[in-house]
mmCIF file of C-alpha atoms and ligand atoms in Angstrom:
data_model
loop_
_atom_site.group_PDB
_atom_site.id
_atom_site.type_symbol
_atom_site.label_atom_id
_atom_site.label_comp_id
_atom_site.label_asym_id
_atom_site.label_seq_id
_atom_site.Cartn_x
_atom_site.Cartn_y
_atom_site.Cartn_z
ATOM 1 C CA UNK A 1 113.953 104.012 151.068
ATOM 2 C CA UNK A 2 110.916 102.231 149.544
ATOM 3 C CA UNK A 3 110.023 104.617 147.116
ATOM 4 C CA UNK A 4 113.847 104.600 146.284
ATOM 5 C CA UNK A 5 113.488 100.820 145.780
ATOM 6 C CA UNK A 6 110.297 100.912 143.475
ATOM 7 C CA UNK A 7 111.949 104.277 141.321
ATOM 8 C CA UNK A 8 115.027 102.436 140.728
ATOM 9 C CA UNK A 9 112.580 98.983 139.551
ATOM 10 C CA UNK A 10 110.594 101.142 137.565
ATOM 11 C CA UNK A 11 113.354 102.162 136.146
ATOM 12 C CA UNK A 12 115.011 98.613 135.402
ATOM 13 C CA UNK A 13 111.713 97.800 134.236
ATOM 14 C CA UNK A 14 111.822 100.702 131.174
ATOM 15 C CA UNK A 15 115.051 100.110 130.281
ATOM 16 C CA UNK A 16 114.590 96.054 130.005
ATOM 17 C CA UNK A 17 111.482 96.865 127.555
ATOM 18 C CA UNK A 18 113.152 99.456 125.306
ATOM 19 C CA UNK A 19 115.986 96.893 125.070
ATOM 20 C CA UNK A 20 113.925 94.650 124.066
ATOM 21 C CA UNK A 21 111.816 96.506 121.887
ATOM 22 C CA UNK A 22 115.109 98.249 119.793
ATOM 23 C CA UNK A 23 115.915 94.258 119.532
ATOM 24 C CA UNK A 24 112.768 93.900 118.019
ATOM 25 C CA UNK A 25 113.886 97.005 115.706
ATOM 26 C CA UNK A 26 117.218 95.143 114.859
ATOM 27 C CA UNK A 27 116.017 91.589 114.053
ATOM 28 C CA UNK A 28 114.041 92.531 110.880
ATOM 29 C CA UNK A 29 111.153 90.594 110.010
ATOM 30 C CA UNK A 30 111.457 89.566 106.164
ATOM 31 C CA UNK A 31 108.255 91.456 104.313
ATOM 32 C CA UNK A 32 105.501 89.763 102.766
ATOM 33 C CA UNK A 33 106.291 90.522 98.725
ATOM 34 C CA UNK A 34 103.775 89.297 95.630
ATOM 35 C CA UNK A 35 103.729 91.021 92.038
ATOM 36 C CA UNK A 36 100.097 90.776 90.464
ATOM 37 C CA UNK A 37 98.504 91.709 87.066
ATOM 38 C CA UNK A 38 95.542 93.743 87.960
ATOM 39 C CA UNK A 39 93.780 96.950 86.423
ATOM 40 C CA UNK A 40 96.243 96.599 83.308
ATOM 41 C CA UNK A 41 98.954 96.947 84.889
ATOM 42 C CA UNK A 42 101.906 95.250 86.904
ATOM 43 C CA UNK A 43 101.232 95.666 91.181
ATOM 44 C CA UNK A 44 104.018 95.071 93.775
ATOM 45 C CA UNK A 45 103.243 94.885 96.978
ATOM 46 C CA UNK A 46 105.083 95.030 100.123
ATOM 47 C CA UNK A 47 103.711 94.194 103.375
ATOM 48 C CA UNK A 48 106.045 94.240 107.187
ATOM 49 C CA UNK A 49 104.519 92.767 110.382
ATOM 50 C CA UNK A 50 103.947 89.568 111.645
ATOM 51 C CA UNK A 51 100.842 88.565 110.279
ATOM 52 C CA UNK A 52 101.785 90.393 107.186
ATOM 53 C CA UNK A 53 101.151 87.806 104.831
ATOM 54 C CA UNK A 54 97.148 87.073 105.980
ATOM 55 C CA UNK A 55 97.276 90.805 105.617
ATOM 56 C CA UNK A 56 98.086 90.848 101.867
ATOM 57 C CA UNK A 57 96.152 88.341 100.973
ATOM 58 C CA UNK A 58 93.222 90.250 102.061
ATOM 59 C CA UNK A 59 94.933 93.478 100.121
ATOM 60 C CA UNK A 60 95.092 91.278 96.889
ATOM 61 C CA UNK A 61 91.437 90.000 97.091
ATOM 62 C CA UNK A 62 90.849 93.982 97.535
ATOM 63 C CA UNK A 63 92.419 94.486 94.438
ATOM 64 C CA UNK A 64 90.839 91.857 92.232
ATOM 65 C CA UNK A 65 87.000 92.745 93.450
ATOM 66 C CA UNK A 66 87.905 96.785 93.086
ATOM 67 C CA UNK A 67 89.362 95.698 89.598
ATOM 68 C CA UNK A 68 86.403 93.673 88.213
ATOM 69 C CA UNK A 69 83.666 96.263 90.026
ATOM 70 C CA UNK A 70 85.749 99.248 88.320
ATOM 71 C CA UNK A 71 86.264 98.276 85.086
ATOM 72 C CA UNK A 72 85.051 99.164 81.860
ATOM 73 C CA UNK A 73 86.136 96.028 79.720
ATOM 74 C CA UNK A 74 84.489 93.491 82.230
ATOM 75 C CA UNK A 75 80.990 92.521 80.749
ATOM 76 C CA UNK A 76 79.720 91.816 84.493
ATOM 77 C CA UNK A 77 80.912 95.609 85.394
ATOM 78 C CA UNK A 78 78.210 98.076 86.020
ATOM 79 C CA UNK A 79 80.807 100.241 84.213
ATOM 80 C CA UNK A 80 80.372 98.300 80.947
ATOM 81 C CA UNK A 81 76.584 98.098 81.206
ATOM 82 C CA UNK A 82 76.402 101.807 81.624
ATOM 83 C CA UNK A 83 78.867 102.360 78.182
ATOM 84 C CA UNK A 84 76.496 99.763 76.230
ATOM 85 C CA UNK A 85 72.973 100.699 78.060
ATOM 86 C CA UNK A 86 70.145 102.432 76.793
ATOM 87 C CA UNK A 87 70.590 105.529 78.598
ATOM 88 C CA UNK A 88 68.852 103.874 81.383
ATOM 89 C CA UNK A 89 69.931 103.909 85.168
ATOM 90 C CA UNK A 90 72.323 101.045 85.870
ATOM 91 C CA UNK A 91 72.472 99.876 89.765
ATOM 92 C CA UNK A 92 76.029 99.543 90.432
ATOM 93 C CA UNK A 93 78.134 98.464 93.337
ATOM 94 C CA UNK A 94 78.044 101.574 96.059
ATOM 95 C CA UNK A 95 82.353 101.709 96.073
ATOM 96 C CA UNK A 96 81.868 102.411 91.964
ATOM 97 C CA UNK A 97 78.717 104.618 92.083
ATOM 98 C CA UNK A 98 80.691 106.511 95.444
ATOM 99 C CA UNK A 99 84.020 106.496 92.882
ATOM 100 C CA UNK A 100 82.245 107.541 90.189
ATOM 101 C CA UNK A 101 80.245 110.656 91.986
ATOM 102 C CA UNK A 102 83.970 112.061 93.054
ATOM 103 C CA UNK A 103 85.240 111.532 90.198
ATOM 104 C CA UNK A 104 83.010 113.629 88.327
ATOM 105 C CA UNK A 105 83.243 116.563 91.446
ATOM 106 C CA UNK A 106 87.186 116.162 90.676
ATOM 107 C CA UNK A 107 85.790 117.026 87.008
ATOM 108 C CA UNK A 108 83.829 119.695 88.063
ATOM 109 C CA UNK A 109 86.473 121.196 90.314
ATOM 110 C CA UNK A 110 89.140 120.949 87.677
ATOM 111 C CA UNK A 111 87.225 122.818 84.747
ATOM 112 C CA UNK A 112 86.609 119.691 83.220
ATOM 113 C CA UNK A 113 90.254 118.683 82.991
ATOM 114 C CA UNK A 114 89.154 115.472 83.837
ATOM 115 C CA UNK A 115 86.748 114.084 82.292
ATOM 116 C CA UNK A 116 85.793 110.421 82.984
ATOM 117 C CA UNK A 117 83.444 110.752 79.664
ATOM 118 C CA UNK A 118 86.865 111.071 77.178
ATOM 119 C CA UNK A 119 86.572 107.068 77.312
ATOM 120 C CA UNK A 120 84.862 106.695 73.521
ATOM 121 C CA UNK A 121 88.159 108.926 72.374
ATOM 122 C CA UNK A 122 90.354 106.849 74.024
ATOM 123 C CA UNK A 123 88.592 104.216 72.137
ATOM 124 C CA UNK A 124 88.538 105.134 68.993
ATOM 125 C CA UNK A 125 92.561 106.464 69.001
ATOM 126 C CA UNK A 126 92.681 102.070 70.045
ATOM 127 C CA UNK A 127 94.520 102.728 73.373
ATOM 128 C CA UNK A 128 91.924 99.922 74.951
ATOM 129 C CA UNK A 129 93.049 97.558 72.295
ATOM 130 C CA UNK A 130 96.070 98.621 71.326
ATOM 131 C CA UNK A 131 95.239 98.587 67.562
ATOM 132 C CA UNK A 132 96.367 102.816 67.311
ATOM 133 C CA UNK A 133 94.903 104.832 65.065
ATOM 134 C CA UNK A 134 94.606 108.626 64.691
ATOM 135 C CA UNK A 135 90.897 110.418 63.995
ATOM 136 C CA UNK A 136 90.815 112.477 61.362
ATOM 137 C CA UNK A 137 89.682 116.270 62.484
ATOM 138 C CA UNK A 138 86.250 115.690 61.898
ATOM 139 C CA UNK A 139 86.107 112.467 63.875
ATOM 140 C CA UNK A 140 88.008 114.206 66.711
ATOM 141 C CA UNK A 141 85.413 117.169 66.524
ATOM 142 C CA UNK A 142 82.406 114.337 67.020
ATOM 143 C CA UNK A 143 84.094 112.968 69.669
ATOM 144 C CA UNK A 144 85.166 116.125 71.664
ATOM 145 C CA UNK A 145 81.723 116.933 71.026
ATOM 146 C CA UNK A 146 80.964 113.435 72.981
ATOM 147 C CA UNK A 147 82.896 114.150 75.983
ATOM 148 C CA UNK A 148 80.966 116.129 78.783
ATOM 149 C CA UNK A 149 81.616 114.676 82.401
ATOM 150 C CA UNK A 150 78.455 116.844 83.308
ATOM 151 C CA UNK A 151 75.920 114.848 81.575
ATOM 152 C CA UNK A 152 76.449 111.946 83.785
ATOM 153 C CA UNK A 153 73.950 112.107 86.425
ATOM 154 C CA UNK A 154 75.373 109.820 89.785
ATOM 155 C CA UNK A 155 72.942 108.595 92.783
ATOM 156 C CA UNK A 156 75.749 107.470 94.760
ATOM 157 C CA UNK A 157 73.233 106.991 98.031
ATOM 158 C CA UNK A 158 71.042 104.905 95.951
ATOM 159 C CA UNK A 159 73.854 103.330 93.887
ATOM 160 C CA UNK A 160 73.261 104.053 90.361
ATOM 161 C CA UNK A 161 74.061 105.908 87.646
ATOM 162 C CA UNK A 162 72.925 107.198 84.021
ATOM 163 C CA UNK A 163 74.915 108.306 80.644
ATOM 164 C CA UNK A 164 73.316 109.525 77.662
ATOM 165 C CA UNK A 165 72.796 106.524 74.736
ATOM 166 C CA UNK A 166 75.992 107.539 72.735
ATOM 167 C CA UNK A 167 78.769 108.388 75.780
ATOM 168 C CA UNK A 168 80.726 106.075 77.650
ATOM 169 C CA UNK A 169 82.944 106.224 80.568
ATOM 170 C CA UNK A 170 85.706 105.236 82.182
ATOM 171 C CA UNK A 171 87.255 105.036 85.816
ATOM 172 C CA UNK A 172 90.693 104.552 84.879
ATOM 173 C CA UNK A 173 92.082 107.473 85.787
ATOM 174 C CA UNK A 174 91.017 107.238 89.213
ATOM 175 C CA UNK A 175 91.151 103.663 89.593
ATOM 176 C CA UNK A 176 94.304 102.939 91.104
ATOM 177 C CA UNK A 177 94.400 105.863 93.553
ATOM 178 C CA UNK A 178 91.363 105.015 95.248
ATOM 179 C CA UNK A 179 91.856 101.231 95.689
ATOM 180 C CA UNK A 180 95.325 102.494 97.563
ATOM 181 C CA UNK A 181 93.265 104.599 99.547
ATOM 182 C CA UNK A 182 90.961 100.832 100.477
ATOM 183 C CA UNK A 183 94.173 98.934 101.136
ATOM 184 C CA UNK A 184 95.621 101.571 103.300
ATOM 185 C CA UNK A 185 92.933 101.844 105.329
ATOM 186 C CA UNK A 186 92.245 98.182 104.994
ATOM 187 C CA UNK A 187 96.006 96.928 106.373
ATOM 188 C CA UNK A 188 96.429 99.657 109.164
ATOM 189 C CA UNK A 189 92.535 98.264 110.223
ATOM 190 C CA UNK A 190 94.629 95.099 110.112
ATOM 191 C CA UNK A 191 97.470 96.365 112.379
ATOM 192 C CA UNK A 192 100.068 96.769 109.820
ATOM 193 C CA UNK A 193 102.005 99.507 110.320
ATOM 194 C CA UNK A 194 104.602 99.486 107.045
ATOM 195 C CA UNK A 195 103.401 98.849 104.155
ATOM 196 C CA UNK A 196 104.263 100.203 100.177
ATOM 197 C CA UNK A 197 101.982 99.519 97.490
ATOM 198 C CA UNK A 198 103.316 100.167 94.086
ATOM 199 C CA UNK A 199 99.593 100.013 92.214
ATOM 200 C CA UNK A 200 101.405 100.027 88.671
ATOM 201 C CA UNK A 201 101.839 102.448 86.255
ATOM 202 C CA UNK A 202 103.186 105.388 88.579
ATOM 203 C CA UNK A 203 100.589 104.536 91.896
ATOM 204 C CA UNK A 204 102.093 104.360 95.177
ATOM 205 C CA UNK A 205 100.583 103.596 98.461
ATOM 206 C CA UNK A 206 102.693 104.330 101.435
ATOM 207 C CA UNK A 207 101.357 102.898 104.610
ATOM 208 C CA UNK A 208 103.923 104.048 107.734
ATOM 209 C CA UNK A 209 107.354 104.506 106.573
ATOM 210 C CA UNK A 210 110.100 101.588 106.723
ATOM 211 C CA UNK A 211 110.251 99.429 109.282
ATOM 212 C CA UNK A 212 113.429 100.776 111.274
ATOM 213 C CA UNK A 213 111.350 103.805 111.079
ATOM 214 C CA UNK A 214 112.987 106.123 108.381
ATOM 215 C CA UNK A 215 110.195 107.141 105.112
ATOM 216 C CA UNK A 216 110.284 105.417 102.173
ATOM 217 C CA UNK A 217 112.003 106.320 99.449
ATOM 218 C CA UNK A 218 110.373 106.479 95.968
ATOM 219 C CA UNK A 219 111.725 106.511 92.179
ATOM 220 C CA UNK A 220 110.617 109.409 90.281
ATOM 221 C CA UNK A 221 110.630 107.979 86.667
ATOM 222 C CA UNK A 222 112.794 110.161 84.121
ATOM 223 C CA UNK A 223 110.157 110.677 81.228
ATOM 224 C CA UNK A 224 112.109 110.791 78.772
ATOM 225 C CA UNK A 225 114.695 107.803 79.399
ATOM 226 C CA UNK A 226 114.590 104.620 81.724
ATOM 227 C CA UNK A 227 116.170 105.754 84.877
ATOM 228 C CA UNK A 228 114.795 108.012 88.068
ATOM 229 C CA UNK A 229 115.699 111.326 88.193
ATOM 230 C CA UNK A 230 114.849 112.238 91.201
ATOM 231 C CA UNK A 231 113.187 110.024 94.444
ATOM 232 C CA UNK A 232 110.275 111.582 96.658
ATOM 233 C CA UNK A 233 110.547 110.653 100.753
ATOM 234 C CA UNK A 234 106.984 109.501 101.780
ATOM 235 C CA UNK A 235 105.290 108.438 104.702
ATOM 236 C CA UNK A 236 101.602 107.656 104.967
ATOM 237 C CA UNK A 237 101.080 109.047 101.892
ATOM 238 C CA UNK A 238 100.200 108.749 98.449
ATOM 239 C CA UNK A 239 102.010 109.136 95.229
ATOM 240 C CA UNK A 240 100.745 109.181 91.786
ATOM 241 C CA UNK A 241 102.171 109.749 88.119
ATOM 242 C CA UNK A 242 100.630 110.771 84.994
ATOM 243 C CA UNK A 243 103.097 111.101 81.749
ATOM 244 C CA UNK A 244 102.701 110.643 78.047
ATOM 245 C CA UNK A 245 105.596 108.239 78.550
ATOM 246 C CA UNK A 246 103.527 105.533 79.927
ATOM 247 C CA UNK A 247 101.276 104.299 76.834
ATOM 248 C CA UNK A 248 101.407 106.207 73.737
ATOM 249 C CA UNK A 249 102.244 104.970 70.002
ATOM 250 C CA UNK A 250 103.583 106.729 66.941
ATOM 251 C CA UNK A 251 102.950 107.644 63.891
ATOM 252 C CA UNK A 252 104.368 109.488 60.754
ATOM 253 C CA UNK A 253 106.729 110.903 63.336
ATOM 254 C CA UNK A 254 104.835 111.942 65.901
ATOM 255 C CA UNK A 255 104.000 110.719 69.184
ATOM 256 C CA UNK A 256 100.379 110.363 70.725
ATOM 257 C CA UNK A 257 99.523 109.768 74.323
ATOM 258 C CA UNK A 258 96.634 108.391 76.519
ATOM 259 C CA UNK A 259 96.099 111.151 78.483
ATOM 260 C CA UNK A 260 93.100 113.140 76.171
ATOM 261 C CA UNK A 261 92.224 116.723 76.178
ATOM 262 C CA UNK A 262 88.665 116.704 76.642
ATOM 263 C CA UNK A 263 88.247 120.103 74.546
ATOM 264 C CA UNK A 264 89.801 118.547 71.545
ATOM 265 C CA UNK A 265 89.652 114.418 72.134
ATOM 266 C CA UNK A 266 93.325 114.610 71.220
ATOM 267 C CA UNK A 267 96.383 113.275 73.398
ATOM 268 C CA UNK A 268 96.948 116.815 75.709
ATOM 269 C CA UNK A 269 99.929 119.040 74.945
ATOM 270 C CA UNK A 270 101.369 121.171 77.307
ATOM 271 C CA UNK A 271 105.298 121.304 77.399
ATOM 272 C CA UNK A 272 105.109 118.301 80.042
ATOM 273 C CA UNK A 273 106.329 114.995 80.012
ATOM 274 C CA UNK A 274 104.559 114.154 83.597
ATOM 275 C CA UNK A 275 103.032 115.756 86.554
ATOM 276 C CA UNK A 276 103.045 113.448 89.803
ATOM 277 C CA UNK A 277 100.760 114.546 92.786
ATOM 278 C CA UNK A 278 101.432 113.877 96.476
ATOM 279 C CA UNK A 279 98.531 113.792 98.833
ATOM 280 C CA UNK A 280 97.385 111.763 101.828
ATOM 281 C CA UNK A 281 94.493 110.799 99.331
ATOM 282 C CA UNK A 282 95.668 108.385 96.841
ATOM 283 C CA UNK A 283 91.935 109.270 94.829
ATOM 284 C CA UNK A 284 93.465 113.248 94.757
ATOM 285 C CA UNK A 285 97.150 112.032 93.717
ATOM 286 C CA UNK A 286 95.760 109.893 90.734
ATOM 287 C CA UNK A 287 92.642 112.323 89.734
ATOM 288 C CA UNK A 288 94.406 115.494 90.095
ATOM 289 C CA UNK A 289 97.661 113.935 88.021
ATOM 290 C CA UNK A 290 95.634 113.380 84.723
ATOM 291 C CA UNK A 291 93.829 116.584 85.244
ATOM 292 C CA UNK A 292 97.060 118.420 85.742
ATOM 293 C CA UNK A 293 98.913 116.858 83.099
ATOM 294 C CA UNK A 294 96.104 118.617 80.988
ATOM 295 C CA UNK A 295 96.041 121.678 82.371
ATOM 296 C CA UNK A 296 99.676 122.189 82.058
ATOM 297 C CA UNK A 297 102.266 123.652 84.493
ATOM 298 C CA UNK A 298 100.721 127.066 84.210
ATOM 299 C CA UNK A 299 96.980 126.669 85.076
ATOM 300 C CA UNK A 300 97.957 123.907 87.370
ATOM 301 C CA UNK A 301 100.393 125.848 89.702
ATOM 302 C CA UNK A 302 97.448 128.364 89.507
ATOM 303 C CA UNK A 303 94.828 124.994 90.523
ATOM 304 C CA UNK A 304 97.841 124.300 93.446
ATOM 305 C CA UNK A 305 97.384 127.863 94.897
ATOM 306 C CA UNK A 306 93.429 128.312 94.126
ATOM 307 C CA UNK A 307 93.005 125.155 96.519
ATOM 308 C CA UNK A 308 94.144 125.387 99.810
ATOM 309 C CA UNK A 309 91.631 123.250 101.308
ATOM 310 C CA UNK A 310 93.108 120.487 98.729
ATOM 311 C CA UNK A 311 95.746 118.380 100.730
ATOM 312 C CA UNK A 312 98.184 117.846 97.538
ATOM 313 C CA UNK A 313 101.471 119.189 96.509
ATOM 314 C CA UNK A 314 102.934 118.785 92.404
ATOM 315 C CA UNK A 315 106.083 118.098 90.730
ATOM 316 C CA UNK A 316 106.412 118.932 86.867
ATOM 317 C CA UNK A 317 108.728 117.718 84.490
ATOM 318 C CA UNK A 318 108.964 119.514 81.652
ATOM 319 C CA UNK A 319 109.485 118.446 78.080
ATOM 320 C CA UNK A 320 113.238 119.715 78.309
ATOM 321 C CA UNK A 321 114.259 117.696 81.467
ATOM 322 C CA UNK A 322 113.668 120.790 83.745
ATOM 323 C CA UNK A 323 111.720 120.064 87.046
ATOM 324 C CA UNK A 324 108.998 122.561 88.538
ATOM 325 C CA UNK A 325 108.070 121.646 92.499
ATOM 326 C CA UNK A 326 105.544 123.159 94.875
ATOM 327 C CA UNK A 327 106.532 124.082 98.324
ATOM 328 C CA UNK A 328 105.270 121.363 100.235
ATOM 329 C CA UNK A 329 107.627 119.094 98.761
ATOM 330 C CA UNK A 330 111.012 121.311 99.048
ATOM 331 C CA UNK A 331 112.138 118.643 102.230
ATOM 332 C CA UNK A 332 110.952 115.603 100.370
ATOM 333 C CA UNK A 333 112.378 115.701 97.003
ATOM 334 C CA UNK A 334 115.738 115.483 95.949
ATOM 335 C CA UNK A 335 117.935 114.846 92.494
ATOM 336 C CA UNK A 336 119.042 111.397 91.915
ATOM 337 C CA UNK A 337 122.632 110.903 91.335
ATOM 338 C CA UNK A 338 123.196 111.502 87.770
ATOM 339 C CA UNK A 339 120.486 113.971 87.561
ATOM 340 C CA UNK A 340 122.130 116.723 90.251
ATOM 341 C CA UNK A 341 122.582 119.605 86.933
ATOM 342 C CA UNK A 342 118.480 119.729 86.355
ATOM 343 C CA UNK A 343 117.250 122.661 87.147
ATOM 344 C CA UNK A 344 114.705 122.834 89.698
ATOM 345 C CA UNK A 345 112.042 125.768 90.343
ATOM 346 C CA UNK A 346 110.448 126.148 93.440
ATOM 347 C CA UNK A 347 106.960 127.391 93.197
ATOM 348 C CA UNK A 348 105.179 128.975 95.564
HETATM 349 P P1 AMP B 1 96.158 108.122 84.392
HETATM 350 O O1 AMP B 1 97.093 107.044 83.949
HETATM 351 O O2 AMP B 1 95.695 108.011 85.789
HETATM 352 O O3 AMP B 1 96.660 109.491 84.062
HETATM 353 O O4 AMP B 1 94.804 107.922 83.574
HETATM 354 C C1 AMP B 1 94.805 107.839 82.188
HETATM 355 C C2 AMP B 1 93.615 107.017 81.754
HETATM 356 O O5 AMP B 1 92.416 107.729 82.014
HETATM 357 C C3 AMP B 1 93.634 106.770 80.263
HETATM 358 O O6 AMP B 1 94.175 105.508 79.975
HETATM 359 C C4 AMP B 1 92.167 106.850 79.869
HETATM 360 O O7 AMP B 1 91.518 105.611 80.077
HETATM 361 C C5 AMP B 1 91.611 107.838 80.836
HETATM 362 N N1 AMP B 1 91.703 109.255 80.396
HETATM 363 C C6 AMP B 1 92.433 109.810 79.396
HETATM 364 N N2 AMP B 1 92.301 111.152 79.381
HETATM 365 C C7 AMP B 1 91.472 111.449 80.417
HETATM 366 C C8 AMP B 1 90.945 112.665 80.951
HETATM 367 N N3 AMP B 1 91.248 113.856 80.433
HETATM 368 N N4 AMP B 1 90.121 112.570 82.034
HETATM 369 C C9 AMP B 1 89.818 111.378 82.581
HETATM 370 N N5 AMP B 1 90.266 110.208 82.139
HETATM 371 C C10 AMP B 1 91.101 110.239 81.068
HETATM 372 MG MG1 MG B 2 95.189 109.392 87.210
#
């Protein structure tokens, strides 16, 4: 009879806390929102959880030290000391030296696809400044000629770096996804459990999925108008974008891009309009975007297959609307209304 009495408790017990808990569920908490101008670009960030707000505070301070320690415009950056030195080793901050040493094994890795060294191109075509310009052949030979990710020599234990007098660098195309790697880690260290960071310019953080448990949905950016074609379901993961669609220029006719090909120092040219990445690592999603992007659909399907030990999956959209997915993301992608007649390839 006891035990009888203490089942059926126990059992009133469980059912008065997962009442209460799916009330919990029900009465949403309103998010913590803020929209900052960091890394050249617009952020929005989204934070649920009761002490959500401390939380993002702490995630925006993140972003403004990651921002000024990354840069390459910042005259207190080790960055900038290392593009104006004397081909000297700079001591820089250990999360740039550590950024900087994966960066260039992402180069290595990649063929040289990306190249953090393309920075004096990117330069002189005025995409820092936004005073465009177009080299001239020879000028783009000298600069191609510049661009060699493997003559940067990285201590990242002792936190320094050298370039050769002559080369400079940038982080940019790594930037983004590794500081959404920091705040992920960063807020679930803090107990948040939901969480999207949109890090500007195509970076997304997702921390958890929604609140009332479902993933979050994301926009997947037509290239060639202003709507989404197609949205991505993510959940603890990482999104990330390249296209020529996000800063280019043009001239006589023609468009140029800031993505480079560091074999000719000119915007790359390979049928696409973007290549977005999907990885647990926000560091692979941005690196391996900009290196796909200029390796094309071709070499990069044959990158996606050559590295299984690479968490990442790829979605290319192709100059003439058509969409090219890897396997991995068959459940998670899907046409957005409007877009249903693109054809879609599966590769695998
Ligand atoms: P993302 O927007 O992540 O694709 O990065 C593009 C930025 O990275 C550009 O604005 C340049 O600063 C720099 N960049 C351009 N081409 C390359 C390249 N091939 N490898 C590495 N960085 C590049
Ligand atoms: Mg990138």
């Amino acid at each position: 009879m006891g035990r009888t009495l203490v089942r059926k408790l126990t059992a009133l017990a469980l059912t008065g806390a997962l009442a209460l808990s799916l009330t919990g569920c029900g009465v949403q908490q309103k998010p913590a929102e803020t929209r900052i101008f960091a890394m050249d670009t617009v952020m929005s960030l989204t934070v649920y959880g009761k002490d959500g707000q401390q939380a993002m505070d702490r995630a925006v301070d993140t972003i403004y030290r990651m921002d000024r320690t990354l840069s390459a415009t910042d005259s207190a950056s080790a960055v900038f000391e290392l593009n104006n030195g004397a081909g000297e080793w700079v001591d820089m901050d250990p999360e740039a030296a550590s950024l900087l040493d994966e960066a260039l094994q992402l180069g290595e890795i990649t063929g040289g696809a990306l190249d953090v060294t393309a920075y004096s191109a990117v330069k002189s075509w005025g995409f820092t400044t936004g005073s465009y310009r177009v080299p001239d052949a020879q000028e783009l030979r000298t600069l191609a000629e510049h661009i060699d990710y493997s003559a940067v020599e990285v201590d990242a234990e002792g936190a320094r770096a050298r370039l050769p007098k002559g080369m400079s660098l940038d982080l940019g195309a790594v930037a983004k996804g590794r500081t959404g790697d920091l705040l992920a880690r960063q807020l679930q260290e803090e107990g948040i459990s939901s969480a999207l960071l949109d890090l500007g310019q195509s970076s997304i953080q997702a921390v958890g999925g929604k609140p009332d448990g479902s993933a979050w949905r994301i926009g997947l950016q037509d290239p060639a108008g202003q709507g989404y074609l197609a949205v991505v379901e993510l959940e603890d993961m990482a999104m990330g974008t390249s296209g020529g669609y996000q800063r280019f220029f043009e001239h006589s006719g023609e468009v140029y891009w800031h993505i480079l090909d560091p074999d000719t120092a000119a915007p790359a040219r390979t049928g696409l309009g973007s290549v977005t990445v999907v990885s647990p690592s926000g560091l692979l999603c941005d690196g391996l975007s900009t290196a796909l992007f200029v390796m094309g659909e071709a070499r990069g399907t044959q990158f996606w297959r050559d590295h299984p030990e690479l968490p990442f999956d790829v979605i290319f959209v192709r100059e003439d609307g058509s969409v090219a997915l890897t396997a991995g993301l068959e459940e998670a992608f899907s046409l957005a209304p409007g877009y249903e007649d693109r054809e879609v390839t599966l590769l695998t």
